[in-house]
Amino acid sequence: MAGRESPTGEGHRDCRLSQPWGSRAGHRGVRWHHRPSPSARPIGQDTLFQMGSTSKSFTAAVILKLEAADKLLLDDTIGRWLPEYPAWKDVSIRRLLNMTSGIPNYSETEAMSRLWADEPHRDLSTEELVRLAYPTSSNRLPVTTGYHYSNTNYLLASMIAEKATGKTFQELVHELVIEPFGLHSTFYESGTYPEAVIRRLAHGYFENPACTEYQPKDCTVSWNLPLMGRDMRAMSSSWTQAAGGAISNARDVSRWMRAVFSGRVVPEKQQGEWLQMVSTRTGEPIAGLTAEDPRGFSLGLARAILGPAGSHWFYEGETLGYRTLYVWFAEDDILITVQTNSQPADGMDRLHDAVTAIYEAVRPPASP
């Protein structure tokens, strides 16, 4: 999908985790103005938005709950569960979830961009998406070391969960996440959403002319240029799936993330595993953040030193036409979630500014 910055400042897109707090240099792009649909309704508390990668926490929760139930182990390998991918046989589930697998990102490929542009309503299978990243004689994407953000990791994790349980990943998300935590305005489908859900979804627009990760560094025309200005509301979200395919509202996102950070989702052992970070600079495990290592990634969660705001857990998920950002200010017991209906050009994302303004307005007064 689009977007340009990661916690390390390295390029990656869809369902992206954007660069924490502060400006993001890059193409300022074009301002697109959209004529509202005759059926458009004002956004309200019940309006839905795509969660993007904030719903990677659903995938992590499913895996950790299955580990707690002795269905699998985080250190199990792809080779044990998915032998059809021998090139990745030694990669563990843990490395999938903390983005140190070295596996390429399917959603940065030219083939993915063409599918978005030419077949936006096509429901894609997990296997079709993984195939876009799998190495063959005609598909040689760069293999990375250390930390590298790849949505392919989370699709593979979901396939392992299905293999371990005999259930679809959609069933697992509903049984282990949505239903037990009362997320009544949260939905997860592996393909096109029902019309009743789409009616509640805000219109969402793609406005990002940035080139993708696998285009040449001197690229001037993005593979995603045909998407510019499109309303993504009715597009199939099958391309995201376990990497960021859920739809929700801010109230439910906040309810869910409070449950995660308060330790109410998984047992204590799995909670410790969930929050164990690797440095986004080196890919090595870190106990905490420092000036040298100001950003960490755990299992579908991120923590960073967010400028004057200090060190906090946060995540900004982004799809082709939507963004969802939460920040957990633990010391003040404040969790702020903001959502909007566009994917902007690099340097035009102001959600972090919005969270800062909200936090300053609601934070407790400083002690005298």
CSV table of C-alpha atoms in Angstrom, one decimal:
chain,number,residue,atom,x,y,z
A,1,MET,CA,0.0,0.0,0.0
A,2,ALA,CA,1.4,3.3,0.4
A,3,GLY,CA,3.3,5.3,2.8
A,4,ARG,CA,6.9,5.8,3.0
A,5,GLU,CA,8.2,5.8,6.5
A,6,SER,CA,8.8,3.1,9.1
A,7,PRO,CA,10.0,3.4,12.7
A,8,THR,CA,13.5,3.3,11.2
A,9,GLY,CA,12.8,5.8,8.5
A,10,GLU,CA,13.1,3.0,5.9
A,11,GLY,CA,10.6,2.6,3.2
A,12,HIS,CA,7.5,0.4,3.3
A,13,ARG,CA,3.9,0.8,2.7
A,14,ASP,CA,0.5,-0.6,3.2
A,15,CYS,CA,-0.9,-1.2,6.6
A,16,ARG,CA,2.2,0.7,7.4
A,17,LEU,CA,3.6,1.7,10.7
A,18,SER,CA,4.5,5.3,10.1
A,19,GLN,CA,7.4,7.2,11.5
A,20,PRO,CA,6.8,8.4,15.1
A,21,TRP,CA,6.2,12.0,16.0
A,22,GLY,CA,7.7,14.7,13.9
A,23,SER,CA,7.9,15.6,10.2
A,24,ARG,CA,8.4,13.1,7.5
A,25,ALA,CA,10.4,14.3,4.6
A,26,GLY,CA,9.3,13.4,1.1
A,27,HIS,CA,7.2,14.2,-1.9
A,28,ARG,CA,4.5,16.7,-0.8
A,29,GLY,CA,2.3,15.4,-3.6
A,30,VAL,CA,-0.9,16.9,-4.9
A,31,ARG,CA,-4.0,18.1,-3.0
A,32,TRP,CA,-7.0,16.2,-4.3
A,33,HIS,CA,-10.5,17.5,-3.8
A,34,HIS,CA,-13.4,15.1,-3.7
A,35,ARG,CA,-17.0,15.7,-4.4
A,36,PRO,CA,-19.1,14.0,-1.7
A,37,SER,CA,-21.2,11.1,-2.8
A,38,PRO,CA,-25.0,11.8,-2.8
A,39,SER,CA,-25.3,9.0,-0.2
A,40,ALA,CA,-22.5,10.3,2.0
A,41,ARG,CA,-23.3,10.8,5.7
A,42,PRO,CA,-21.5,13.0,8.2
A,43,ILE,CA,-18.9,11.1,10.2
A,44,GLY,CA,-20.1,10.2,13.7
A,45,GLN,CA,-19.2,7.9,16.6
A,46,ASP,CA,-20.5,4.8,14.8
A,47,THR,CA,-18.6,5.5,11.5
A,48,LEU,CA,-16.1,2.7,10.7
A,49,PHE,CA,-12.6,3.0,9.4
A,50,GLN,CA,-10.1,0.4,8.2
A,51,MET,CA,-7.6,-0.3,11.0
A,52,GLY,CA,-4.7,-1.2,8.8
A,53,SER,CA,-1.7,-2.6,10.8
A,54,THR,CA,-3.2,-1.7,14.2
A,55,SER,CA,-5.0,-5.0,13.7
A,56,LYS,CA,-1.7,-6.8,13.5
A,57,SER,CA,-2.3,-7.0,17.2
A,58,PHE,CA,-5.2,-9.4,16.5
A,59,THR,CA,-2.9,-11.7,14.7
A,60,ALA,CA,-0.4,-11.6,17.5
A,61,ALA,CA,-3.2,-12.3,20.1
A,62,VAL,CA,-4.4,-15.3,18.1
A,63,ILE,CA,-0.9,-16.8,18.0
A,64,LEU,CA,-0.2,-16.1,21.6
A,65,LYS,CA,-3.5,-17.6,22.7
A,66,LEU,CA,-2.8,-20.7,20.7
A,67,GLU,CA,0.6,-21.0,22.3
A,68,ALA,CA,-1.0,-20.7,25.7
A,69,ALA,CA,-3.4,-23.5,24.7
A,70,ASP,CA,-0.4,-25.7,23.7
A,71,LYS,CA,-1.3,-25.6,20.0
A,72,LEU,CA,2.0,-24.2,18.8
A,73,LEU,CA,5.2,-22.5,20.0
A,74,LEU,CA,6.6,-19.1,19.0
A,75,ASP,CA,9.8,-20.8,18.1
A,76,ASP,CA,8.1,-23.3,15.8
A,77,THR,CA,9.3,-22.8,12.2
A,78,ILE,CA,7.6,-22.3,8.9
A,79,GLY,CA,9.2,-25.6,7.9
A,80,ARG,CA,7.2,-27.4,10.6
A,81,TRP,CA,3.8,-25.9,9.7
A,82,LEU,CA,4.1,-24.8,6.1
A,83,PRO,CA,6.5,-27.1,4.3
A,84,GLU,CA,5.3,-25.7,0.9
A,85,TYR,CA,7.6,-22.7,1.5
A,86,PRO,CA,11.1,-24.4,1.8
A,87,ALA,CA,13.0,-21.2,1.1
A,88,TRP,CA,11.7,-19.9,4.5
A,89,LYS,CA,11.8,-23.2,6.4
A,90,ASP,CA,14.0,-22.0,9.2
A,91,VAL,CA,12.1,-18.8,10.0
A,92,SER,CA,10.3,-19.0,13.4
A,93,ILE,CA,6.8,-17.6,14.2
A,94,ARG,CA,8.5,-15.2,16.6
A,95,ARG,CA,10.6,-13.8,13.8
A,96,LEU,CA,7.5,-13.4,11.6
A,97,LEU,CA,5.7,-11.4,14.3
A,98,ASN,CA,8.7,-9.1,15.2
A,99,MET,CA,9.7,-8.4,11.6
A,100,THR,CA,13.1,-10.0,11.6
A,101,SER,CA,12.3,-12.8,9.2
A,102,GLY,CA,14.0,-11.3,6.1
A,103,ILE,CA,11.0,-12.3,4.0
A,104,PRO,CA,10.0,-9.7,1.3
A,105,ASN,CA,6.9,-7.6,1.5
A,106,TYR,CA,4.2,-8.7,-1.0
A,107,SER,CA,2.4,-5.4,-0.8
A,108,GLU,CA,5.4,-3.4,-2.2
A,109,THR,CA,5.5,-5.4,-5.4
A,110,GLU,CA,4.6,-4.3,-8.9
A,111,ALA,CA,2.2,-7.2,-9.2
A,112,MET,CA,0.3,-6.0,-6.1
A,113,SER,CA,0.0,-2.4,-7.5
A,114,ARG,CA,-1.4,-3.8,-10.8
A,115,LEU,CA,-4.0,-5.8,-8.9
A,116,TRP,CA,-5.1,-2.7,-7.0
A,117,ALA,CA,-5.4,-0.7,-10.1
A,118,ASP,CA,-6.8,-3.2,-12.5
A,119,GLU,CA,-8.9,-5.6,-10.3
A,120,PRO,CA,-9.8,-3.6,-7.2
A,121,HIS,CA,-12.9,-5.8,-6.4
A,122,ARG,CA,-11.1,-9.1,-6.8
A,123,ASP,CA,-10.9,-11.2,-3.6
A,124,LEU,CA,-7.4,-12.6,-3.3
A,125,SER,CA,-6.4,-15.7,-1.3
A,126,THR,CA,-3.7,-15.7,1.3
A,127,GLU,CA,-1.7,-18.1,-0.9
A,128,GLU,CA,-2.0,-15.7,-3.9
A,129,LEU,CA,-0.6,-12.9,-1.9
A,130,VAL,CA,2.3,-14.9,-0.4
A,131,ARG,CA,3.2,-16.1,-3.9
A,132,LEU,CA,3.9,-12.4,-4.8
A,133,ALA,CA,6.9,-12.5,-2.3
A,134,TYR,CA,8.1,-16.1,-2.6
A,135,PRO,CA,11.5,-16.5,-4.4
A,136,THR,CA,11.5,-18.1,-7.8
A,137,SER,CA,13.7,-17.9,-10.8
A,138,SER,CA,11.6,-15.0,-12.1
A,139,ASN,CA,10.8,-13.4,-8.7
A,140,ARG,CA,14.0,-12.3,-6.9
A,141,LEU,CA,13.1,-9.7,-4.3
A,142,PRO,CA,15.7,-8.4,-1.9
A,143,VAL,CA,16.3,-10.5,1.2
A,144,THR,CA,17.0,-8.4,4.3
A,145,THR,CA,18.7,-8.9,7.7
A,146,GLY,CA,17.8,-7.4,11.0
A,147,TYR,CA,14.4,-5.6,11.2
A,148,HIS,CA,12.4,-5.1,8.0
A,149,TYR,CA,8.7,-4.4,7.9
A,150,SER,CA,6.9,-7.0,5.8
A,151,ASN,CA,3.2,-7.7,5.7
A,152,THR,CA,4.0,-11.2,4.3
A,153,ASN,CA,5.0,-12.2,7.8
A,154,TYR,CA,1.5,-11.8,9.2
A,155,LEU,CA,-0.1,-13.7,6.4
A,156,LEU,CA,2.2,-16.6,7.1
A,157,ALA,CA,1.4,-16.4,10.8
A,158,SER,CA,-2.3,-16.6,10.0
A,159,MET,CA,-1.8,-19.7,7.8
A,160,ILE,CA,0.1,-21.4,10.7
A,161,ALA,CA,-2.8,-20.6,13.0
A,162,GLU,CA,-5.3,-22.1,10.6
A,163,LYS,CA,-3.1,-25.3,10.3
A,164,ALA,CA,-2.7,-25.6,14.0
A,165,THR,CA,-6.5,-25.4,14.7
A,166,GLY,CA,-8.3,-26.5,11.6
A,167,LYS,CA,-10.3,-23.2,11.7
A,168,THR,CA,-10.2,-20.3,9.3
A,169,PHE,CA,-8.3,-17.2,10.5
A,170,GLN,CA,-11.6,-15.3,10.3
A,171,GLU,CA,-13.1,-17.7,12.8
A,172,LEU,CA,-10.2,-17.4,15.1
A,173,VAL,CA,-10.3,-13.6,15.2
A,174,HIS,CA,-14.0,-13.7,16.0
A,175,GLU,CA,-13.7,-16.4,18.7
A,176,LEU,CA,-10.5,-15.2,20.4
A,177,VAL,CA,-10.6,-11.4,19.9
A,178,ILE,CA,-13.8,-9.8,18.8
A,179,GLU,CA,-16.4,-11.7,20.8
A,180,PRO,CA,-14.7,-12.1,24.2
A,181,PHE,CA,-13.7,-8.4,24.3
A,182,GLY,CA,-17.1,-7.1,23.3
A,183,LEU,CA,-15.8,-5.3,20.1
A,184,HIS,CA,-19.3,-4.8,18.7
A,185,SER,CA,-18.2,-2.3,16.0
A,186,THR,CA,-15.2,-4.4,14.9
A,187,PHE,CA,-15.3,-6.7,11.9
A,188,TYR,CA,-12.8,-9.0,10.2
A,189,GLU,CA,-13.3,-10.6,6.8
A,190,SER,CA,-10.7,-12.2,4.5
A,191,GLY,CA,-12.5,-10.8,1.5
A,192,THR,CA,-15.1,-8.3,0.6
A,193,TYR,CA,-17.1,-7.0,3.5
A,194,PRO,CA,-20.9,-7.3,3.7
A,195,GLU,CA,-23.0,-4.3,2.5
A,196,ALA,CA,-24.2,-3.6,6.0
A,197,VAL,CA,-20.6,-3.0,7.1
A,198,ILE,CA,-19.7,-1.0,4.0
A,199,ARG,CA,-22.6,1.3,4.7
A,200,ARG,CA,-21.0,2.3,8.0
A,201,LEU,CA,-17.5,2.7,6.5
A,202,ALA,CA,-16.3,6.2,5.7
A,203,HIS,CA,-15.3,7.0,2.1
A,204,GLY,CA,-11.5,6.7,1.9
A,205,TYR,CA,-9.2,8.3,-0.6
A,206,PHE,CA,-5.7,7.4,-1.9
A,207,GLU,CA,-3.5,10.5,-2.3
A,208,ASN,CA,0.0,9.3,-2.1
A,209,PRO,CA,2.3,9.6,-5.2
A,210,ALA,CA,5.3,8.0,-3.5
A,211,CYS,CA,7.2,5.2,-5.2
A,212,THR,CA,7.2,1.8,-3.7
A,213,GLU,CA,10.0,0.0,-1.8
A,214,TYR,CA,10.9,-2.2,-4.7
A,215,GLN,CA,11.0,0.5,-7.3
A,216,PRO,CA,14.4,2.1,-8.2
A,217,LYS,CA,15.7,4.7,-5.7
A,218,ASP,CA,15.6,7.3,-8.5
A,219,CYS,CA,12.0,6.4,-9.3
A,220,THR,CA,9.8,9.4,-10.3
A,221,VAL,CA,6.5,7.6,-11.2
A,222,SER,CA,5.0,5.3,-8.7
A,223,TRP,CA,3.4,2.0,-9.7
A,224,ASN,CA,0.4,3.2,-7.7
A,225,LEU,CA,-0.1,6.4,-9.7
A,226,PRO,CA,-3.4,5.0,-11.3
A,227,LEU,CA,-4.9,4.9,-7.8
A,228,MET,CA,-4.5,8.6,-7.2
A,229,GLY,CA,-7.8,10.2,-6.1
A,230,ARG,CA,-9.7,7.0,-6.0
A,231,ASP,CA,-12.3,6.3,-3.4
A,232,MET,CA,-11.3,2.9,-1.8
A,233,ARG,CA,-14.4,2.3,0.2
A,234,ALA,CA,-15.9,-0.5,-2.0
A,235,MET,CA,-12.5,-2.0,-2.9
A,236,SER,CA,-11.9,-5.6,-1.7
A,237,SER,CA,-9.8,-5.6,1.5
A,238,SER,CA,-8.6,-9.1,0.8
A,239,TRP,CA,-5.1,-7.8,0.0
A,240,THR,CA,-4.6,-7.0,3.7
A,241,GLN,CA,-6.1,-10.0,5.6
A,242,ALA,CA,-4.1,-10.8,8.8
A,243,ALA,CA,-1.6,-8.0,8.0
A,244,GLY,CA,-4.3,-5.3,8.6
A,245,GLY,CA,-7.7,-6.2,7.3
A,246,ALA,CA,-10.0,-5.4,10.2
A,247,ILE,CA,-12.5,-2.5,10.3
A,248,SER,CA,-13.5,-0.7,13.5
A,249,ASN,CA,-14.2,2.6,15.1
A,250,ALA,CA,-12.1,4.5,17.6
A,251,ARG,CA,-14.1,3.4,20.6
A,252,ASP,CA,-13.4,-0.3,19.9
A,253,VAL,CA,-9.8,0.3,19.0
A,254,SER,CA,-9.3,2.0,22.4
A,255,ARG,CA,-11.2,-0.7,24.2
A,256,TRP,CA,-9.0,-3.4,22.6
A,257,MET,CA,-5.7,-1.8,23.1
A,258,ARG,CA,-6.5,-1.1,26.8
A,259,ALA,CA,-7.2,-4.8,27.2
A,260,VAL,CA,-3.8,-5.6,25.5
A,261,PHE,CA,-1.7,-3.3,27.6
A,262,SER,CA,-3.5,-4.2,30.9
A,263,GLY,CA,-2.6,-7.8,30.4
A,264,ARG,CA,-6.2,-9.0,30.1
A,265,VAL,CA,-5.8,-10.8,26.7
A,266,VAL,CA,-3.2,-13.5,27.3
A,267,PRO,CA,-1.5,-15.2,30.3
A,268,GLU,CA,1.5,-13.6,32.0
A,269,LYS,CA,4.0,-15.7,30.1
A,270,GLN,CA,2.6,-14.8,26.7
A,271,GLN,CA,2.2,-11.1,27.8
A,272,GLY,CA,5.9,-11.0,28.4
A,273,GLU,CA,6.6,-12.4,25.0
A,274,TRP,CA,4.1,-10.0,23.4
A,275,LEU,CA,6.0,-6.9,24.8
A,276,GLN,CA,9.5,-8.2,24.1
A,277,MET,CA,11.0,-5.7,21.6
A,278,VAL,CA,13.7,-5.8,19.0
A,279,SER,CA,15.5,-2.7,17.9
A,280,THR,CA,14.2,-1.3,14.6
A,281,ARG,CA,17.8,-0.2,14.1
A,282,THR,CA,19.6,-3.5,14.6
A,283,GLY,CA,16.9,-6.2,14.8
A,284,GLU,CA,18.4,-7.3,18.1
A,285,PRO,CA,16.4,-7.8,21.3
A,286,ILE,CA,16.3,-4.8,23.6
A,287,ALA,CA,15.0,-4.4,27.1
A,288,GLY,CA,14.1,-0.8,26.7
A,289,LEU,CA,14.5,2.3,24.6
A,290,THR,CA,17.5,4.6,24.7
A,291,ALA,CA,18.8,7.6,22.7
A,292,GLU,CA,20.8,5.1,20.6
A,293,ASP,CA,17.8,2.8,20.2
A,294,PRO,CA,14.8,5.1,20.3
A,295,ARG,CA,12.4,2.7,18.5
A,296,GLY,CA,11.4,-0.9,19.2
A,297,PHE,CA,9.0,-3.4,17.6
A,298,SER,CA,7.5,-6.4,19.5
A,299,LEU,CA,4.8,-8.7,18.3
A,300,GLY,CA,2.5,-6.5,16.3
A,301,LEU,CA,3.1,-3.6,18.7
A,302,ALA,CA,5.6,-0.7,18.6
A,303,ARG,CA,7.2,1.6,21.1
A,304,ALA,CA,9.1,4.8,20.5
A,305,ILE,CA,10.5,7.9,22.1
A,306,LEU,CA,7.9,10.3,20.7
A,307,GLY,CA,9.8,13.6,21.0
A,308,PRO,CA,8.8,15.7,24.0
A,309,ALA,CA,6.0,13.2,24.8
A,310,GLY,CA,8.5,10.6,25.9
A,311,SER,CA,8.5,6.8,25.4
A,312,HIS,CA,5.1,5.2,24.6
A,313,TRP,CA,3.4,2.3,22.9
A,314,PHE,CA,1.7,3.4,19.7
A,315,TYR,CA,0.9,2.3,16.2
A,316,GLU,CA,-0.3,4.0,13.0
A,317,GLY,CA,-2.0,1.6,10.6
A,318,GLU,CA,-2.6,2.6,7.1
A,319,THR,CA,-4.4,1.1,4.1
A,320,LEU,CA,-5.0,2.6,0.7
A,321,GLY,CA,-7.6,5.1,1.9
A,322,TYR,CA,-7.6,5.0,5.7
A,323,ARG,CA,-5.4,5.6,8.8
A,324,THR,CA,-5.9,4.5,12.4
A,325,LEU,CA,-3.4,5.7,15.1
A,326,TYR,CA,-3.4,5.0,18.8
A,327,VAL,CA,-1.0,6.1,21.5
A,328,TRP,CA,-1.0,4.7,25.1
A,329,PHE,CA,0.1,7.3,27.7
A,330,ALA,CA,0.5,4.7,30.5
A,331,GLU,CA,1.6,7.1,33.3
A,332,ASP,CA,-1.6,9.2,32.8
A,333,ASP,CA,-3.8,6.2,32.0
A,334,ILE,CA,-4.8,7.9,28.7
A,335,LEU,CA,-5.2,6.0,25.4
A,336,ILE,CA,-5.9,8.2,22.4
A,337,THR,CA,-7.2,6.8,19.1
A,338,VAL,CA,-7.7,8.9,16.0
A,339,GLN,CA,-8.9,7.8,12.6
A,340,THR,CA,-9.2,9.4,9.2
A,341,ASN,CA,-10.2,8.6,5.6
A,342,SER,CA,-7.2,9.2,3.4
A,343,GLN,CA,-3.7,8.0,2.7
A,344,PRO,CA,-1.8,11.2,2.2
A,345,ALA,CA,1.5,12.1,0.4
A,346,ASP,CA,4.7,11.8,2.4
A,347,GLY,CA,5.1,14.8,4.7
A,348,MET,CA,1.3,15.4,4.9
A,349,ASP,CA,0.3,13.1,7.7
A,350,ARG,CA,-0.9,15.2,10.7
A,351,LEU,CA,-2.4,12.5,12.9
A,352,HIS,CA,0.5,12.6,15.4
A,353,ASP,CA,-0.1,16.4,15.7
A,354,ALA,CA,-3.8,15.7,16.4
A,355,VAL,CA,-2.9,13.2,19.2
A,356,THR,CA,-0.4,15.7,20.7
A,357,ALA,CA,-3.1,18.4,20.8
A,358,ILE,CA,-5.7,16.0,22.3
A,359,TYR,CA,-3.2,14.8,24.9
A,360,GLU,CA,-2.3,18.3,25.9
A,361,ALA,CA,-6.0,19.1,26.3
A,362,VAL,CA,-6.9,16.1,28.5
A,363,ARG,CA,-3.7,15.3,30.4
A,364,PRO,CA,-3.8,15.9,34.2
A,365,PRO,CA,-2.3,19.2,35.3
A,366,ALA,CA,1.3,19.0,36.4
A,367,SER,CA,1.9,18.8,40.1
A,368,PRO,CA,3.0,22.1,41.7
